[in-house]
Tab-separated table of C-alpha atoms in Angstrom:
chain	number	residue	atom	x	y	z
A	1	MET	CA	-18.434	136.886	-141.335
A	2	VAL	CA	-19.606	135.596	-137.965
A	3	ILE	CA	-20.096	131.832	-137.841
A	4	ASN	CA	-22.404	130.456	-135.171
A	5	ALA	CA	-22.531	127.061	-133.470
A	6	GLU	CA	-25.152	125.681	-135.837
A	7	GLN	CA	-23.056	126.529	-138.882
A	8	GLU	CA	-19.925	125.052	-137.282
A	9	ARG	CA	-21.842	121.879	-136.440
A	10	ALA	CA	-23.060	121.601	-140.047
A	11	GLN	CA	-19.485	122.011	-141.263
A	12	LEU	CA	-18.293	119.290	-138.886
A	13	ASN	CA	-21.020	117.018	-140.210
A	14	GLN	CA	-19.958	117.707	-143.800
A	15	THR	CA	-16.268	117.110	-143.094
A	16	GLY	CA	-17.134	113.867	-141.301
A	17	LEU	CA	-19.040	112.675	-144.370
A	18	GLU	CA	-16.095	113.691	-146.554
A	19	MET	CA	-13.753	111.586	-144.404
A	20	LEU	CA	-16.174	108.654	-144.564
A	21	SER	CA	-16.446	108.915	-148.352
A	22	LEU	CA	-12.672	109.136	-148.755
A	23	CYS	CA	-11.990	106.059	-146.620
A	24	ILE	CA	-14.681	104.053	-148.422
A	25	SER	CA	-13.049	105.038	-151.723
A	26	GLN	CA	-9.662	103.913	-150.401
A	27	ILE	CA	-11.016	100.475	-149.496
A	28	GLU	CA	-12.812	100.183	-152.851
A	29	LYS	CA	-9.652	101.018	-154.794
A	30	ALA	CA	-7.457	98.766	-152.655
A	31	THR	CA	-9.895	95.897	-153.248
A	32	GLU	CA	-9.984	96.469	-157.005
A	33	ALA	CA	-6.187	96.633	-157.059
A	34	PHE	CA	-5.988	93.352	-155.148
A	35	LEU	CA	-8.535	91.513	-157.303
A	36	THR	CA	-7.029	92.699	-160.600
A	37	HIS	CA	-3.399	92.804	-159.456
A	38	ASP	CA	-3.224	96.465	-160.439
A	39	THR	CA	-0.095	97.857	-158.792
A	40	ASP	CA	-0.664	101.333	-160.288
A	41	LEU	CA	-4.036	101.582	-158.529
A	42	ALA	CA	-2.443	100.287	-155.335
A	43	GLU	CA	0.154	103.068	-155.596
A	44	GLU	CA	-2.689	105.595	-155.954
A	45	VAL	CA	-4.165	104.385	-152.651
A	46	ILE	CA	-0.749	104.633	-150.989
A	47	ASN	CA	-0.269	108.187	-152.243
A	48	THR	CA	-3.787	109.237	-151.157
A	49	GLU	CA	-2.993	108.227	-147.569
A	50	ASN	CA	-1.530	111.718	-147.052
A	51	ARG	CA	-4.948	113.209	-147.826
A	52	VAL	CA	-6.607	110.843	-145.334
A	53	ASN	CA	-4.137	111.903	-142.645
A	54	ALA	CA	-4.638	115.596	-143.408
A	55	LEU	CA	-8.426	115.289	-143.170
A	56	ASP	CA	-8.050	113.314	-139.944
A	57	LEU	CA	-6.063	116.169	-138.375
A	58	LYS	CA	-8.533	118.769	-139.645
A	59	LEU	CA	-11.483	116.938	-138.083
A	60	GLN	CA	-9.639	116.560	-134.777
A	61	ASN	CA	-8.788	120.250	-134.695
A	62	ASP	CA	-12.303	121.344	-135.709
A	63	CYS	CA	-13.884	119.170	-133.000
A	64	GLU	CA	-11.537	120.545	-130.355
A	65	LYS	CA	-12.276	124.085	-131.515
A	66	PHE	CA	-16.043	123.456	-131.334
A	67	LEU	CA	-15.730	122.101	-127.791
A	68	ALA	CA	-13.632	125.077	-126.685
A	69	LEU	CA	-15.793	127.788	-128.297
A	70	TYR	CA	-19.325	126.547	-127.665
A	71	ASN	CA	-19.126	124.285	-124.594
A	72	PRO	CA	-21.817	121.991	-126.092
A	73	VAL	CA	-24.180	119.883	-123.976
A	74	ALA	CA	-26.641	117.011	-124.554
A	75	VAL	CA	-27.013	115.999	-128.211
A	76	ASP	CA	-24.462	118.545	-129.470
A	77	LEU	CA	-21.841	117.201	-127.082
A	78	ARG	CA	-22.638	113.613	-128.061
A	79	PHE	CA	-22.369	114.616	-131.721
A	80	VAL	CA	-18.885	116.100	-131.350
A	81	MET	CA	-17.618	113.214	-129.213
A	82	ALA	CA	-19.036	110.724	-131.732
A	83	VAL	CA	-17.387	112.542	-134.665
A	84	LEU	CA	-14.035	112.441	-132.840
A	85	LYS	CA	-14.292	108.691	-132.265
A	86	ILE	CA	-15.694	107.965	-135.728
A	87	ASN	CA	-12.841	109.954	-137.253
A	88	PHE	CA	-10.336	107.831	-135.304
A	89	ASP	CA	-11.922	104.622	-136.625
A	90	LEU	CA	-12.060	105.961	-140.180
A	91	GLU	CA	-8.384	106.877	-140.079
A	92	ARG	CA	-7.621	103.294	-139.060
A	93	ILE	CA	-9.774	102.002	-141.936
A	94	GLY	CA	-7.660	104.200	-144.200
A	95	ASP	CA	-4.567	102.583	-142.670
A	96	HIS	CA	-5.896	99.139	-143.609
A	97	ALA	CA	-6.513	100.267	-147.206
A	98	TYR	CA	-2.924	101.519	-147.225
A	99	GLY	CA	-1.698	98.214	-145.753
A	100	ILE	CA	-3.538	96.138	-148.354
A	101	SER	CA	-2.102	98.286	-151.139
A	102	ARG	CA	1.379	98.085	-149.666
A	103	ILE	CA	1.161	94.282	-149.712
A	104	ILE	CA	0.072	94.343	-153.367
A	105	VAL	CA	3.044	96.508	-154.349
A	106	ASP	CA	5.678	94.841	-152.151
A	107	GLN	CA	4.687	91.179	-152.599
A	108	ASP	CA	3.701	91.419	-156.280
A	109	LYS	CA	1.959	88.025	-156.270
A	110	LYS	CA	-1.121	87.303	-158.345
A	111	ILE	CA	-3.725	85.185	-156.543
A	112	GLN	CA	-5.335	82.237	-158.313
A	113	PRO	CA	-9.071	82.888	-158.886
A	114	ASN	CA	-10.108	79.631	-157.178
A	115	LEU	CA	-8.517	80.794	-153.912
A	116	PHE	CA	-10.712	83.897	-153.880
A	117	GLU	CA	-13.691	81.599	-154.381
A	118	VAL	CA	-12.989	79.009	-151.679
A	119	LEU	CA	-12.166	81.692	-149.115
A	120	LYS	CA	-15.396	83.567	-149.952
A	121	PHE	CA	-13.625	86.821	-150.706
A	122	ASP	CA	-16.590	88.103	-152.750
A	123	LYS	CA	-18.833	87.610	-149.715
A	124	ILE	CA	-16.352	89.460	-147.501
A	125	TYR	CA	-16.263	92.501	-149.764
A	126	GLU	CA	-20.000	92.430	-150.420
A	127	THR	CA	-20.590	92.465	-146.645
A	128	ILE	CA	-18.100	95.292	-146.052
A	129	THR	CA	-19.741	97.365	-148.798
A	130	SER	CA	-23.190	96.790	-147.313
A	131	MET	CA	-21.939	97.811	-143.850
A	132	PHE	CA	-20.470	101.025	-145.286
A	133	ASP	CA	-23.833	101.761	-146.927
A	134	ASP	CA	-25.587	101.261	-143.592
A	135	ILE	CA	-23.405	103.626	-141.573
A	136	THR	CA	-23.460	106.255	-144.335
A	137	THR	CA	-27.262	106.188	-144.425
A	138	ALA	CA	-27.468	106.190	-140.614
A	139	PHE	CA	-25.196	109.239	-140.348
A	140	GLU	CA	-26.767	111.196	-143.202
A	141	SER	CA	-30.393	110.487	-142.271
A	142	LYS	CA	-29.869	110.393	-138.487
A	143	ASP	CA	-31.566	106.990	-138.387
A	144	ALA	CA	-30.021	104.585	-135.880
A	145	SER	CA	-31.946	101.619	-137.304
A	146	PHE	CA	-29.498	101.498	-140.212
A	147	ALA	CA	-26.533	101.485	-137.832
A	148	ARG	CA	-28.012	98.486	-136.020
A	149	LYS	CA	-27.979	96.459	-139.253
A	150	VAL	CA	-24.189	96.421	-139.073
A	151	PHE	CA	-23.887	94.095	-136.079
A	152	LYS	CA	-25.382	91.008	-137.745
A	153	LYS	CA	-23.287	91.594	-140.860
A	154	ASP	CA	-20.094	91.815	-138.827
A	155	LYS	CA	-20.778	88.288	-137.555
A	156	VAL	CA	-20.689	87.096	-141.178
A	157	LEU	CA	-17.141	88.456	-141.495
A	158	ASP	CA	-16.122	86.905	-138.171
A	159	LYS	CA	-17.357	83.485	-139.328
A	160	ILE	CA	-15.567	83.637	-142.681
A	161	ASN	CA	-12.376	84.743	-140.947
A	162	ALA	CA	-12.648	81.944	-138.358
A	163	ASN	CA	-13.081	79.315	-141.092
A	164	SER	CA	-10.344	80.624	-143.367
A	165	TYR	CA	-7.384	78.932	-141.648
A	166	ALA	CA	-8.848	75.433	-142.056
A	167	ILE	CA	-9.686	76.145	-145.712
A	168	ILE	CA	-6.149	77.378	-146.358
A	169	GLU	CA	-4.744	74.261	-144.705
A	170	GLU	CA	-6.791	72.073	-147.066
A	171	GLU	CA	-5.695	74.043	-150.124
A	172	ILE	CA	-2.029	73.683	-149.166
A	173	LYS	CA	-2.488	69.916	-148.717
A	174	LYS	CA	-3.838	69.747	-152.268
A	175	ASP	CA	-1.025	71.881	-153.701
A	176	ASN	CA	1.845	73.231	-151.628
A	177	GLY	CA	2.677	75.545	-154.507
A	178	VAL	CA	-0.059	77.901	-153.284
A	179	ILE	CA	1.473	78.448	-149.834
A	180	ASN	CA	2.644	82.006	-150.514
A	181	GLN	CA	-0.622	82.979	-152.193
A	182	THR	CA	-2.805	81.586	-149.409
A	183	LEU	CA	-0.754	83.223	-146.661
A	184	LEU	CA	-0.941	86.572	-148.456
A	185	LEU	CA	-4.699	86.183	-148.909
A	186	PHE	CA	-5.093	85.183	-145.267
A	187	ALA	CA	-3.240	88.333	-144.146
A	188	ILE	CA	-5.512	90.504	-146.278
A	189	ILE	CA	-8.687	88.747	-145.081
A	190	LYS	CA	-7.620	89.584	-141.520
A	191	LYS	CA	-7.446	93.235	-142.520
A	192	TYR	CA	-10.987	93.157	-143.922
A	193	GLU	CA	-12.220	91.478	-140.744
A	194	ARG	CA	-10.642	94.323	-138.771
A	195	VAL	CA	-12.292	96.885	-141.075
A	196	GLY	CA	-15.597	95.219	-140.204
A	197	ASP	CA	-14.845	95.677	-136.496
A	198	LEU	CA	-14.086	99.356	-137.072
A	199	ILE	CA	-17.346	99.848	-138.998
A	200	LYS	CA	-19.152	98.231	-136.059
A	201	ASN	CA	-17.432	100.730	-133.732
A	202	ILE	CA	-18.703	103.562	-135.944
A	203	ALA	CA	-22.237	102.150	-135.818
A	204	GLU	CA	-22.045	102.133	-132.012
A	205	GLU	CA	-20.940	105.768	-131.967
A	206	ILE	CA	-23.779	106.791	-134.287
A	207	ILE	CA	-26.286	105.101	-131.986
A	208	PHE	CA	-24.677	106.806	-128.979
A	209	TYR	CA	-24.939	110.198	-130.694
A	210	LEU	CA	-28.547	109.753	-131.816
A	211	GLU	CA	-30.036	107.892	-128.865
A	212	ALA	CA	-27.614	108.408	-125.956
A	213	GLU	CA	-27.252	104.634	-125.743
A	214	VAL	CA	-23.806	103.216	-124.966
A	215	LEU	CA	-23.316	99.761	-126.520
A	216	LYS	CA	-19.592	99.122	-126.175
A	217	HIS	CA	-19.625	97.679	-122.655
A	218	LYS	CA	-22.929	95.843	-122.702
A	219	LYS	CA	-22.601	92.195	-121.825
A	220	LYS	CA	-23.146	89.765	-124.681
A	221	LYS	CA	-26.323	87.783	-124.217
């Protein structure tokens, strides 16, 4: 069966969505494992990392093959270049899900519920989930307006992350018995903040693909 450029492009699009869905699932499971102290679920995330890596390599190879066979230009070229970069960011998101799960298994410390509350962990995860929804909709519907919603939400994560050290300091002053728990939570919050940055990168690539607008090096106003 002869496969043409349009069919190959559709397949690339589908594999990209599969990678996105897989990495979102990894973060969701890692978060549930962290909140419920479920080491079995954390182990599942760790074991699924091999699938993330395999899909990462497949997408890289398929993009390179498309470039070599069809010599794409204009929107097709932007699409393939965006998929390559998005895939790179997704693989790193998968790495953070793995890292969170590794901490859960290796440290084996249950976090006191009040620490989740004061450090606004629910708000962090709610924001991450909303950002994932935005980039998924933007990619599936080819609507850059959804990708642009991500930037404001990323600032919410940056603010929570910036405030977390002072909050942790106060909690330790109240009870130095929570030192290990707060430091572990701080390390994991940093990972979620980095996931937010990676989602923002993906949003920029979607906008580049759809509108030929490069955002990465624009000066902040």
